[in-house]
Steps between C-alpha positions, in 0.01 A plus 500: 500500500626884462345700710467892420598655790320816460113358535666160702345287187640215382487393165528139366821415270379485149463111512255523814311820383205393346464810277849479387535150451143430314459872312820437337441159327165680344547860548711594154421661203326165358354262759193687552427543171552154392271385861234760347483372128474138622191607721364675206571217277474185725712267344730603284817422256871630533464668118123626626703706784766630265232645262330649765879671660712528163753694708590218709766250382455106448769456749342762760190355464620109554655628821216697627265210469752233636503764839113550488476158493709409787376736701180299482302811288441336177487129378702361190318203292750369258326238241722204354402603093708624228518792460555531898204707672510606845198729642521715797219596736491698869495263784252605750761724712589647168182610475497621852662757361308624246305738702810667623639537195211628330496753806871624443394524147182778589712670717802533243191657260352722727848631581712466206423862368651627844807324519588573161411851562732456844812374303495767227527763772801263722666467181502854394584617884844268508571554123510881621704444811759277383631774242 
């Protein structure tokens, strides 16, 4: 534990913090997205996901699923044909999720305008100062 000594709190190491730990392994610039098209699309194909995110890579993509998947959030259904085809769908505490993230989403809407607003003026303010 580290404590911060100012408030006398102490704070979990990142591999006991829950928020650290778990937020991490879903909490990039994909997971979410991928977690929301598969609740959007129930089951769904790797090539499916792609068209949906063309600015993710094949090899991004492989290793997001492979960590969604071992975190328990989505389940992987590989069939023995040729060609190979493997379906994904959420597991149920995948979909747990789905309320959250749809949450983070309305609040990112509803304040998007603002923030952009706020780093337009906090970039102009240090471009000034740094002259």
């Amino acid at each position: 534990m580290v404590k911060n000594f100012e408030k006398n709190i102490e704070f979990p190491t990142a591999e006991n913090c829950p928020m650290r730990n778990i937020v991490a392994r879903f909490g990039n610039k994909w997971a979410m997205l991928i977690l929301y098209i598969m609740y959007e699309e129930g089951t769904i194909r790797f090539r499916d996901i792609i068209v949906r995110l063309p600015e993710i890579s094949t090899k991004v993509l492989s290793k997001e699923l492979k960590v969604l998947e071992e975190d328990g959030l989505i389940i992987r259904k590989a069939y023995a044909i040729v060609p190979p085809k493997v379906e994904y769908t959420l597991s149920a505490r995948g979909a747990s999720l789905i309320p959250i993230i749809v949450e983070l989403y309305e609040w990112a809407k509803s304040n998007m305008q603002s923030i952009k607003a706020d780093r337009v003026k906090y970039q102009s303010r240090n471009s000034t100062e740094s002259c």
